[in-house]
Short mmCIF file of C-alpha atoms in Angstrom, two decimals:
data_model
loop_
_atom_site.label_atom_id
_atom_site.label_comp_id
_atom_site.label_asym_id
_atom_site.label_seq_id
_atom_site.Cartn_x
_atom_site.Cartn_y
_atom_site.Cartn_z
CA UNK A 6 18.77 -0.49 116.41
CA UNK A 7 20.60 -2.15 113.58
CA UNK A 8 17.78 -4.93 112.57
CA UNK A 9 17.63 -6.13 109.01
CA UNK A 10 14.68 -8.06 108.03
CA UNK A 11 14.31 -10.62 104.54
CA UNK A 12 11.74 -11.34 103.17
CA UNK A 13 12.98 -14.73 102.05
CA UNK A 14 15.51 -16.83 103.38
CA UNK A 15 17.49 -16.93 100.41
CA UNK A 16 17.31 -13.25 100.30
CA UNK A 17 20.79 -11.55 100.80
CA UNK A 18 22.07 -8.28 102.56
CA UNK A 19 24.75 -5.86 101.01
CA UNK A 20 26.61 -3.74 103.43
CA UNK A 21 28.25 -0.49 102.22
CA UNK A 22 31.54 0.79 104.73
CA UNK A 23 33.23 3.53 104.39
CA UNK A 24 36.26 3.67 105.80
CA UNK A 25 36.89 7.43 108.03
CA UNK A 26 39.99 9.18 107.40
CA UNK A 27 42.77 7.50 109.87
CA UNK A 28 44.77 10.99 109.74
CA UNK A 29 42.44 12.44 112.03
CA UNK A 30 42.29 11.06 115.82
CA UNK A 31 38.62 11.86 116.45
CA UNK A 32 37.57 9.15 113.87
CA UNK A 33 39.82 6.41 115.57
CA UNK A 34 37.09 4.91 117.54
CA UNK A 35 34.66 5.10 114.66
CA UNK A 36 37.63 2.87 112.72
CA UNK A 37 38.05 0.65 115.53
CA UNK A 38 34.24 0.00 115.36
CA UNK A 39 33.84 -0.56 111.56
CA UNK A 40 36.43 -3.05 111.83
CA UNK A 41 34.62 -5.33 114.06
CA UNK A 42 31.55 -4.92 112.29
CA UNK A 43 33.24 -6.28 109.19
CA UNK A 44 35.29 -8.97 111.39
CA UNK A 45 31.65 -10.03 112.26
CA UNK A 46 30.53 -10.68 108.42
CA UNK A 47 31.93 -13.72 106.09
CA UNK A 48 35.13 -13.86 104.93
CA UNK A 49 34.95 -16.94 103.06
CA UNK A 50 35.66 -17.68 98.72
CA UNK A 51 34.56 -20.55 97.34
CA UNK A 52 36.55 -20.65 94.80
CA UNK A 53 36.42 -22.37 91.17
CA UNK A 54 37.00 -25.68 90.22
CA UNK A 55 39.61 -24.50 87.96
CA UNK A 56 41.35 -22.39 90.93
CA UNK A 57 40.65 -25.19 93.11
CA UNK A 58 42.56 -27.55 90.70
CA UNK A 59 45.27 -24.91 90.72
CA UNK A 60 45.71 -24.21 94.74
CA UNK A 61 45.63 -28.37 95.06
CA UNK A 62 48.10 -28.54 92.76
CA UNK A 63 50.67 -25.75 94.54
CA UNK A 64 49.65 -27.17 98.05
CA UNK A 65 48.82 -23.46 99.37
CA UNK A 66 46.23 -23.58 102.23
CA UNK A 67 44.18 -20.49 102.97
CA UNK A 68 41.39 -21.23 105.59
CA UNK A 69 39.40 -18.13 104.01
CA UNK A 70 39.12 -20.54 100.63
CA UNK A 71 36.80 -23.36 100.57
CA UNK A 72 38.41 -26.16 98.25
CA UNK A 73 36.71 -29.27 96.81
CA UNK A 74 34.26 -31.14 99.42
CA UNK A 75 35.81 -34.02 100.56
CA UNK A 76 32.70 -36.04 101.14
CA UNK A 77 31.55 -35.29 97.67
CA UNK A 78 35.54 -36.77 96.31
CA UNK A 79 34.67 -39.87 98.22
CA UNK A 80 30.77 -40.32 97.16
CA UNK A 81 30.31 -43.12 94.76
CA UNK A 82 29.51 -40.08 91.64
CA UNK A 83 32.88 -39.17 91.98
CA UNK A 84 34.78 -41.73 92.35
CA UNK A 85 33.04 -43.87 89.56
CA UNK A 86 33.33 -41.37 87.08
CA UNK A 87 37.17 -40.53 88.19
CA UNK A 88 37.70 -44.28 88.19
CA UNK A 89 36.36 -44.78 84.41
CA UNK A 90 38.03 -41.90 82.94
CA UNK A 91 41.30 -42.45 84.90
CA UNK A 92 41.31 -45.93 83.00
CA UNK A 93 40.16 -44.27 79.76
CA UNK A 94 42.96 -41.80 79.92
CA UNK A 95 45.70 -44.87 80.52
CA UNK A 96 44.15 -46.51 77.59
CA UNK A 97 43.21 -49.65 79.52
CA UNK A 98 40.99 -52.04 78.10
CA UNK A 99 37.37 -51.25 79.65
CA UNK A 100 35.74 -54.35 79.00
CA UNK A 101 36.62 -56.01 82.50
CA UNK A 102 36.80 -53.14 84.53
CA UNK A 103 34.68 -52.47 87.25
CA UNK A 104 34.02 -50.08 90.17
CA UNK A 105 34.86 -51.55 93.45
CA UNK A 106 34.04 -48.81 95.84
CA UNK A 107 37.05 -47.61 96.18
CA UNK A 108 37.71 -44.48 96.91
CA UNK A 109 41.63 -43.36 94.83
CA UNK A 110 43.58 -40.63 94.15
CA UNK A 111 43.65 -37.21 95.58
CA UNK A 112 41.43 -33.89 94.82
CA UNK A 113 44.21 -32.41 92.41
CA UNK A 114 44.39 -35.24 89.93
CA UNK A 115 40.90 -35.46 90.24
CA UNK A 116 40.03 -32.64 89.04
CA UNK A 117 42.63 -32.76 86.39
CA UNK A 118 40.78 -35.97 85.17
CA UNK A 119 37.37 -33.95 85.10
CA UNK A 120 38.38 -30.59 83.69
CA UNK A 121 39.91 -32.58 80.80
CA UNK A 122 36.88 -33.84 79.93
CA UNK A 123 33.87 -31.85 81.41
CA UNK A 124 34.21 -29.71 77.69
CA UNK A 125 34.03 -26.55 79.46
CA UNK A 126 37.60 -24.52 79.88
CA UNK A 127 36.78 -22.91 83.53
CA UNK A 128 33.51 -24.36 84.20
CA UNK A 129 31.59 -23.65 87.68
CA UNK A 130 30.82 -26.34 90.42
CA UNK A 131 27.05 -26.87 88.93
CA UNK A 132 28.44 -27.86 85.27
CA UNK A 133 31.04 -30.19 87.06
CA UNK A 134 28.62 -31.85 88.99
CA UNK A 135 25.79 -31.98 85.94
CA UNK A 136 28.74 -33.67 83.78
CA UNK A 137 29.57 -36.30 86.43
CA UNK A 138 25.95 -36.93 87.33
CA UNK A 139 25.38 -37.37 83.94
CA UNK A 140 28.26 -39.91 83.34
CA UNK A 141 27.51 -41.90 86.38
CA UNK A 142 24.33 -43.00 85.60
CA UNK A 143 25.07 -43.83 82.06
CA UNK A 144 28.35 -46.31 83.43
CA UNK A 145 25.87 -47.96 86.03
CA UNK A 146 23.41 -49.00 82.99
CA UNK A 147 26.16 -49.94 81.23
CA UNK A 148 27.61 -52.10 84.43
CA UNK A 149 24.59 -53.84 84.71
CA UNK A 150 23.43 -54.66 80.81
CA UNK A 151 24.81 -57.95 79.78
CA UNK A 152 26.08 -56.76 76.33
CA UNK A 153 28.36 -55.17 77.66
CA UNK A 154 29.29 -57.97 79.98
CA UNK A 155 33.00 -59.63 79.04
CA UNK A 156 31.97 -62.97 80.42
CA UNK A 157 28.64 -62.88 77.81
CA UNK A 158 30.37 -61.29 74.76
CA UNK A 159 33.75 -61.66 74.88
CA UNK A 160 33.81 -63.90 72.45
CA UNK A 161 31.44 -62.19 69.59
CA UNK A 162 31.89 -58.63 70.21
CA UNK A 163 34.96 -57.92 72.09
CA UNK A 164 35.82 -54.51 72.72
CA UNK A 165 32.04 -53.39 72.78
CA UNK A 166 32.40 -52.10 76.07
CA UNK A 167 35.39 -49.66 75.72
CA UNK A 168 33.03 -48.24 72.91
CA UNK A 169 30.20 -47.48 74.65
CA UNK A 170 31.79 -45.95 77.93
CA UNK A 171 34.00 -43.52 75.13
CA UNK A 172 30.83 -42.83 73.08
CA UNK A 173 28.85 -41.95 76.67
CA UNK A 174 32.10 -39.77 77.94
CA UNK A 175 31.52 -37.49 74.66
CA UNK A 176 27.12 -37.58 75.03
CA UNK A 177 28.13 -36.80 78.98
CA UNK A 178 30.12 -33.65 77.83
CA UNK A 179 27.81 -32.62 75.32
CA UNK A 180 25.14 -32.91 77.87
CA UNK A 181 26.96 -31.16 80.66
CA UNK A 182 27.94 -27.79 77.95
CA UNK A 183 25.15 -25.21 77.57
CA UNK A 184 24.22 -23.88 73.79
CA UNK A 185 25.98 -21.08 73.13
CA UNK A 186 25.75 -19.19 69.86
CA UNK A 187 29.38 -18.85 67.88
CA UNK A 188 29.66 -15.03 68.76
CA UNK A 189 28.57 -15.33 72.56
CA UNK A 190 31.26 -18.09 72.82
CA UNK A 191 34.13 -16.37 70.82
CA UNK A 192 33.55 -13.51 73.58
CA UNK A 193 33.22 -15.32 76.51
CA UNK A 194 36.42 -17.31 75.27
CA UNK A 195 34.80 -19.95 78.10
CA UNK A 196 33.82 -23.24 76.16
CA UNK A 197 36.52 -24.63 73.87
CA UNK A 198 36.99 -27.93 72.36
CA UNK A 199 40.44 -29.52 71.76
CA UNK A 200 41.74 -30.22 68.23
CA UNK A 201 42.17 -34.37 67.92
CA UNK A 202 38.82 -34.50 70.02
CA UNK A 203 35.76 -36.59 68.73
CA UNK A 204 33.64 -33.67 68.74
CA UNK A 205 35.96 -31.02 67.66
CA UNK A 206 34.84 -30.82 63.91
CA UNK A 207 31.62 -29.37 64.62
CA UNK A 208 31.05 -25.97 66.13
CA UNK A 209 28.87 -25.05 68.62
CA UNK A 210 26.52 -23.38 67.02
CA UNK A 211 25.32 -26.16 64.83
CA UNK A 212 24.98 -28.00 68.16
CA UNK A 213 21.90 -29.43 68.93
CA UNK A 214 20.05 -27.05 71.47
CA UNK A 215 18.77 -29.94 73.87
CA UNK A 216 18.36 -27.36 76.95
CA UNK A 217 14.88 -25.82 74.95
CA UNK A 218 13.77 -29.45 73.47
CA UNK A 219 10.73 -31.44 75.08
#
């Protein structure tokens, strides 16, 4: 009768068609009928954050794509972190900026903020989201400590501020990239790191493996 039972509800079913030859009339209704089976099953892509970046960018809408979550672009997480490193990027001065809950810009420049400094080349949804997670609660510590509070050291040590949100933008990437040995990388071609960068001069597989400490 067609039932399918999982054992789990994160288990998944694969369904094999093949297609009948259309040359032949007597397999027209069996084509008719494999089509609506299929019509019945998910068409949907969720597609990278790199692609995503890429279809913002070109303004192409394809309701069988699912693009960057809207709710998630307005959530505090986001916008903090796209707030901070939009100012970092202009070269503002950090030391009296704060976040206002605000929600600014759109998905494409977004993401053109984040890929720039996530560390990873075409990274997935999950190291996006570990990178910003990451970042977020390292800028609300440093919101709230008073030494890094203009109105308490602006006189003594001025510029402390911009320091420590660059310095937690490079821990926040390191954080966010998995440990990959020199040849896995060089294959993958995946993680990079820009020349002029902070981190740049070391290579990856001299990096500290932080995923298998305690």
């Amino acid at each position: 009768q067609g039932r399918v039972w999982r054992c789990h509800p994160s288990h998944l079913c694969c369904v094999e068609v093949t297609l009948p030859d259309l040359s032949k009339r007597t397999v027209v209704n069996v084509e008719q009928c494999t089509l609506s089976l299929l019509a019945l099953l998910p068409s949907v892509e969720c597609v990278s954050p790199r692609k995503c970046y890429e279809l913002a960018r070109s303004k192409s809408k394809d309701p069988n794509k699912i693009l960057m979550d809207m709710h998630e672009f307005r959530s505090k997480s986001y916008q903090l972190v796209y707030q901070y490193l939009k100012q970092h990027n202009s070269h503002h001065n950090l030391d009296s900026f704060k976040y206002l809950h605000t929600v600014e810009g759109d998905p494409a420049d977004y993401l053109d903020v984040i890929l720039h400094h996530c560390g990873v080349d075409n990274p997935s949804w999950t190291e996006v989201r570990h990178f910003v997670k990451f970042l977020e609660l390292q800028l609300e510590s440093c919101e709230k400590s008073i030494y890094c509070d203009e109105l308490f050291i602006k006189d003594v040590m001025s510029g402390l501020k911009s320091f420590v949100v660059k310095f937690m933008i490079n821990m926040s990437r390191d954080f966010a990239t998995p440990s990959l040995t020199g040849e896995v990388a060089e294959q993958t071609g995946k993680y990079t790191i820009s020349e002029g960068d902070l981190l740049g001069e070391y290579q990856i597989t001299q990096r500290r493996k932080w995923e298998h400490s305690t």
